[in-house]
Amino acid sequence: MANRKKLLGIYAVMSVVVVAVAFPVIWMFIMSIKSADELYQFPPTIWPENLEIGNYTKALIEAGIDKGLFNSLVLAAGTVLVSVAFSIPAAYALAKYDFKGKTILLLAILATQLIPGMAAIVPLFDILQRLHLVNTFSGLVLIYTARTLPLNIWILKGFFQSVPNDLIESAMVDGSSKLVSLYRVALPLALPGIGAAAMFTFIQTWTDFILPLTMLFNEEKFPFSVMLYKFVGDPIMGTNYGVLFAAASIGTIPTLMIFILLQRFFVQGLTAGGVKG
């Protein structure tokens, strides 16, 4: 009986925490389906008296938020593919082979995460300019890859360490090369780690604001996060908060879907990176 009361108490506390964390997103959705008059009503209504679905059609059709979503999808998908592809062999080598300077290399990879993002913007812009990649998606993918690669390597390193060496050695005895043993034996067992790394990379790229605002000049190339900022104080439409909240709600759907689909990998990735690394 005492254990049951304790369990109920834990569930009650967890429920309060979940509601508190999710409240900004829930309130954003509620505001997105309110009419313009009701948005400024005081005291505010908890649930709208009249549903205003038109905010969503205005955000998608009139404001062209769909173009921003497509650009964000291109950037996020491209970064996921490049970053995960490069992190797999690097993490495998660090997990399964001993070589001189390995510890220093691991610390150096970890130290890159200590550099503040804002401090690196000017040098990154200069590098992209020299490479003629300013105002291009490929330049941004290159920067995002450099930012996400260290964390992905640490996540995948933990998963590759958990793959038994006997399995890899057996494959090599049967004639597989090191590269073939990686892709046929180790990689399938590390799929949860790959899923976690892909999700981390996708969310970090999708939600970034400063880099595309700095590196992109053509509004046709603006991702969703920058386009959303352009809604505020628009000289023609003004600040239509109903459309703004509707656009923000639409933009949360891809990350929400990714999180729901890969939630299991996300938890395993945190454990592997934090404990086994």
Coordinates of C-alpha atoms in Angstrom, one line a residue:
M1 CA 0.0 0.0 0.0
A2 CA 2.8 2.4 0.9
N3 CA 4.6 1.6 -2.3
R4 CA 1.4 2.3 -4.3
K5 CA 1.0 5.7 -2.6
K6 CA 4.7 6.5 -3.3
L7 CA 4.2 5.4 -7.0
L8 CA 1.1 7.6 -7.3
G9 CA 3.0 10.5 -5.8
I10 CA 5.8 10.1 -8.3
Y11 CA 3.3 9.9 -11.2
A12 CA 1.6 13.1 -9.9
V13 CA 4.9 15.0 -9.8
M14 CA 5.9 13.8 -13.2
S15 CA 2.5 14.8 -14.6
V16 CA 2.9 18.3 -13.3
V17 CA 6.5 18.5 -14.7
V18 CA 5.3 17.3 -18.1
V19 CA 2.4 19.8 -18.2
A20 CA 4.8 22.7 -17.1
V21 CA 7.3 21.8 -19.8
A22 CA 4.7 21.3 -22.6
F23 CA 2.7 24.4 -21.6
P24 CA 4.4 26.9 -23.9
V25 CA 3.8 24.6 -26.9
I26 CA 0.2 23.9 -25.9
W27 CA -0.4 27.7 -25.4
M28 CA 1.2 28.5 -28.8
F29 CA -1.2 26.1 -30.5
I30 CA -4.2 27.6 -28.6
M31 CA -3.2 31.1 -29.6
S32 CA -2.9 29.9 -33.3
I33 CA -6.6 29.1 -33.5
K34 CA -7.9 32.3 -31.9
S35 CA -9.4 35.1 -33.9
A36 CA -7.5 38.5 -34.0
D37 CA -10.0 40.1 -31.5
E38 CA -9.7 37.2 -29.1
L39 CA -5.9 37.3 -29.1
Y40 CA -5.9 40.7 -27.5
Q41 CA -8.8 40.0 -25.1
F42 CA -8.2 40.4 -21.4
P43 CA -8.5 38.4 -19.4
P44 CA -7.5 35.8 -22.0
T45 CA -9.7 32.8 -22.7
I46 CA -8.2 29.4 -22.1
W47 CA -9.9 27.9 -25.1
P48 CA -11.0 30.0 -28.1
E49 CA -14.7 30.7 -28.4
N50 CA -14.5 30.6 -32.2
L51 CA -11.9 28.5 -34.0
E52 CA -9.8 30.5 -36.5
I53 CA -8.3 27.8 -38.8
G54 CA -7.6 30.5 -41.4
N55 CA -4.4 31.4 -39.6
Y56 CA -2.9 28.2 -40.9
T57 CA -3.9 28.8 -44.5
K58 CA -2.6 32.3 -44.4
A59 CA 0.8 31.0 -43.0
L60 CA 1.1 28.4 -45.6
I61 CA -0.3 30.1 -48.7
E62 CA -0.1 33.9 -48.3
A63 CA 3.0 34.1 -46.1
G64 CA 4.8 31.2 -48.0
I65 CA 6.0 29.5 -44.9
D66 CA 6.1 26.2 -46.9
K67 CA 9.2 27.5 -48.7
G68 CA 11.0 28.0 -45.4
L69 CA 10.0 24.5 -44.3
F70 CA 11.4 23.0 -47.5
N71 CA 14.6 24.9 -47.1
S72 CA 14.9 23.8 -43.5
L73 CA 14.3 20.2 -44.6
V74 CA 17.0 20.4 -47.2
L75 CA 19.5 21.8 -44.7
A76 CA 18.6 19.3 -41.9
A77 CA 18.5 16.2 -44.2
G78 CA 21.8 17.2 -45.9
T79 CA 23.5 17.7 -42.5
V80 CA 22.2 14.4 -41.1
L81 CA 23.5 12.5 -44.2
V82 CA 26.9 14.1 -44.2
S83 CA 27.5 14.3 -40.4
V84 CA 26.4 10.7 -39.7
A85 CA 28.3 9.3 -42.7
F86 CA 31.5 10.8 -41.5
S87 CA 31.0 10.1 -37.8
I88 CA 30.5 6.3 -38.3
P89 CA 34.0 5.4 -39.4
A90 CA 35.6 7.9 -37.0
A91 CA 33.7 6.5 -34.0
Y92 CA 34.4 2.9 -35.1
A93 CA 38.1 3.6 -35.2
L94 CA 38.2 5.3 -31.9
A95 CA 36.1 2.5 -30.2
K96 CA 37.9 -0.5 -31.7
Y97 CA 41.5 0.4 -32.4
D98 CA 44.3 1.7 -30.2
F99 CA 46.7 4.1 -31.8
K100 CA 49.1 6.8 -30.6
G101 CA 47.5 10.0 -29.5
K102 CA 44.0 8.5 -29.2
T103 CA 43.3 10.0 -25.8
I104 CA 44.4 13.5 -26.9
L105 CA 42.3 13.2 -30.1
L106 CA 39.2 12.3 -28.0
L107 CA 39.8 15.2 -25.7
A108 CA 40.3 17.5 -28.6
I109 CA 37.0 16.4 -30.2
L110 CA 35.3 17.0 -26.8
A111 CA 37.0 20.4 -26.5
T112 CA 35.4 21.6 -29.7
Q113 CA 32.1 21.6 -27.9
L114 CA 33.4 24.2 -25.5
I115 CA 33.7 26.9 -28.2
P116 CA 30.7 29.3 -28.0
G117 CA 28.8 29.4 -31.2
M118 CA 28.6 33.2 -31.4
A119 CA 32.4 33.4 -31.1
A120 CA 32.9 31.3 -34.2
I121 CA 30.5 33.2 -36.5
V122 CA 33.1 35.7 -37.9
P123 CA 35.8 33.1 -38.6
L124 CA 33.3 30.8 -40.2
F125 CA 32.0 33.6 -42.4
D126 CA 35.5 34.3 -43.5
I127 CA 36.2 30.7 -44.3
L128 CA 33.0 30.3 -46.3
Q129 CA 33.8 33.5 -48.2
R130 CA 37.2 32.2 -49.1
L131 CA 35.6 29.0 -50.3
H132 CA 32.9 30.9 -52.3
L133 CA 30.2 29.2 -50.2
V134 CA 28.5 32.2 -48.6
N135 CA 24.8 32.3 -49.3
T136 CA 24.7 28.6 -50.3
F137 CA 23.1 25.6 -48.6
S138 CA 26.3 23.6 -49.1
G139 CA 28.2 26.1 -47.0
L140 CA 25.7 25.9 -44.2
V141 CA 25.7 22.1 -44.3
L142 CA 29.5 22.2 -44.0
I143 CA 29.3 24.3 -40.8
Y144 CA 26.5 22.2 -39.3
T145 CA 28.5 19.1 -40.0
A146 CA 31.5 20.5 -38.2
R147 CA 29.3 21.5 -35.3
T148 CA 27.5 18.1 -34.9
L149 CA 30.3 15.7 -35.8
P150 CA 32.0 15.7 -32.4
L151 CA 28.8 14.8 -30.5
N152 CA 27.9 12.2 -33.1
I153 CA 31.3 10.6 -32.8
W154 CA 31.0 10.4 -29.0
I155 CA 27.5 8.9 -29.2
L156 CA 28.4 6.3 -31.8
K157 CA 31.7 5.5 -30.1
G158 CA 29.7 4.3 -27.0
F159 CA 27.6 2.0 -29.2
F160 CA 30.5 0.6 -31.1
Q161 CA 32.3 -0.2 -27.8
S162 CA 29.3 -2.4 -26.9
V163 CA 29.7 -4.5 -30.0
P164 CA 31.6 -7.7 -29.0
N165 CA 35.0 -8.0 -30.5
D166 CA 34.5 -11.7 -31.0
L167 CA 31.8 -11.0 -33.7
I168 CA 34.1 -8.7 -35.6
E169 CA 37.0 -11.0 -35.4
S170 CA 34.9 -14.0 -36.5
A171 CA 33.8 -12.0 -39.6
M172 CA 37.4 -11.1 -40.4
V173 CA 38.4 -14.8 -40.0
D174 CA 35.8 -15.6 -42.5
G175 CA 37.5 -13.3 -45.0
S176 CA 35.8 -9.9 -44.4
S177 CA 38.0 -6.8 -44.4
K178 CA 37.9 -4.2 -41.7
L179 CA 35.6 -2.1 -43.7
V180 CA 33.3 -4.9 -44.6
S181 CA 33.2 -6.1 -40.9
L182 CA 32.2 -2.6 -39.9
Y183 CA 29.2 -2.4 -42.3
R184 CA 28.1 -6.0 -42.1
V185 CA 28.6 -6.7 -38.4
A186 CA 29.1 -3.6 -36.3
L187 CA 26.8 -1.2 -38.1
P188 CA 23.5 -3.1 -37.7
L189 CA 24.2 -3.5 -34.0
A190 CA 24.8 0.2 -33.7
L191 CA 21.6 1.3 -35.4
P192 CA 20.0 2.8 -32.2
G193 CA 23.1 5.0 -31.9
I194 CA 22.8 6.1 -35.5
G195 CA 19.2 6.9 -34.9
A196 CA 20.1 9.0 -31.9
A197 CA 22.9 10.8 -33.7
A198 CA 20.5 11.5 -36.6
M199 CA 17.9 13.0 -34.3
F200 CA 20.3 15.2 -32.4
T201 CA 21.7 16.5 -35.7
F202 CA 18.2 17.1 -37.3
I203 CA 16.9 19.0 -34.3
Q204 CA 20.0 21.1 -33.9
T205 CA 20.0 22.1 -37.6
W206 CA 16.2 22.6 -37.8
T207 CA 16.1 25.0 -34.8
D208 CA 19.2 27.1 -35.6
F209 CA 18.6 30.7 -36.2
I210 CA 21.9 32.7 -36.0
L211 CA 23.9 30.9 -38.7
P212 CA 21.4 31.0 -41.6
L213 CA 20.6 34.6 -40.7
T214 CA 24.3 35.5 -41.0
M215 CA 25.3 33.3 -43.9
L216 CA 22.3 33.6 -46.2
F217 CA 21.4 36.8 -48.0
N218 CA 18.7 35.6 -50.4
E219 CA 15.3 35.5 -48.8
E220 CA 14.3 32.6 -51.2
K221 CA 16.9 30.5 -49.3
F222 CA 15.8 31.4 -45.8
P223 CA 15.0 28.4 -43.6
F224 CA 11.9 28.2 -41.5
S225 CA 13.5 29.7 -38.3
V226 CA 14.6 32.9 -40.1
M227 CA 11.4 33.2 -42.1
L228 CA 9.4 33.0 -38.8
Y229 CA 11.5 36.0 -37.5
K230 CA 10.6 38.0 -40.6
F231 CA 6.9 37.7 -39.6
V232 CA 7.5 40.1 -36.7
G233 CA 6.8 43.7 -37.7
D234 CA 6.3 42.9 -41.4
P235 CA 5.8 46.2 -43.2
I236 CA 2.8 45.0 -45.1
M237 CA 1.1 42.5 -42.9
G238 CA 2.2 44.0 -39.6
T239 CA 2.6 41.5 -36.8
N240 CA -0.3 39.1 -37.2
Y241 CA 0.2 37.0 -34.1
G242 CA -2.4 34.5 -35.1
V243 CA -0.5 33.7 -38.3
L244 CA 2.8 33.9 -36.4
F245 CA 1.7 31.3 -33.9
A246 CA 0.2 29.1 -36.6
A247 CA 3.5 29.2 -38.5
A248 CA 5.4 28.3 -35.3
S249 CA 3.0 25.4 -34.7
I250 CA 3.5 24.1 -38.2
G251 CA 7.3 24.3 -37.7
T252 CA 7.2 22.2 -34.6
I253 CA 5.5 19.3 -36.4
P254 CA 8.7 17.8 -38.1
T255 CA 10.8 17.9 -34.9
L256 CA 7.9 16.4 -33.0
M257 CA 7.5 13.6 -35.5
I258 CA 11.2 12.9 -35.5
F259 CA 11.2 12.8 -31.7
I260 CA 8.3 10.5 -31.5
L261 CA 9.7 8.1 -34.1
L262 CA 13.2 8.0 -32.6
Q263 CA 12.4 8.5 -28.9
R264 CA 13.8 5.1 -28.0
F265 CA 17.1 5.9 -29.8
F266 CA 17.3 9.3 -28.1
V267 CA 17.3 7.7 -24.6
Q268 CA 19.8 5.0 -25.6
G269 CA 22.0 7.6 -27.2
L270 CA 22.1 9.7 -24.0
T271 CA 23.0 6.7 -22.0
A272 CA 25.7 5.5 -24.3
G273 CA 27.3 8.9 -24.7
G274 CA 27.2 9.7 -21.0
V275 CA 28.2 6.4 -19.4
K276 CA 30.2 4.4 -21.9
G277 CA 32.1 7.3 -23.4

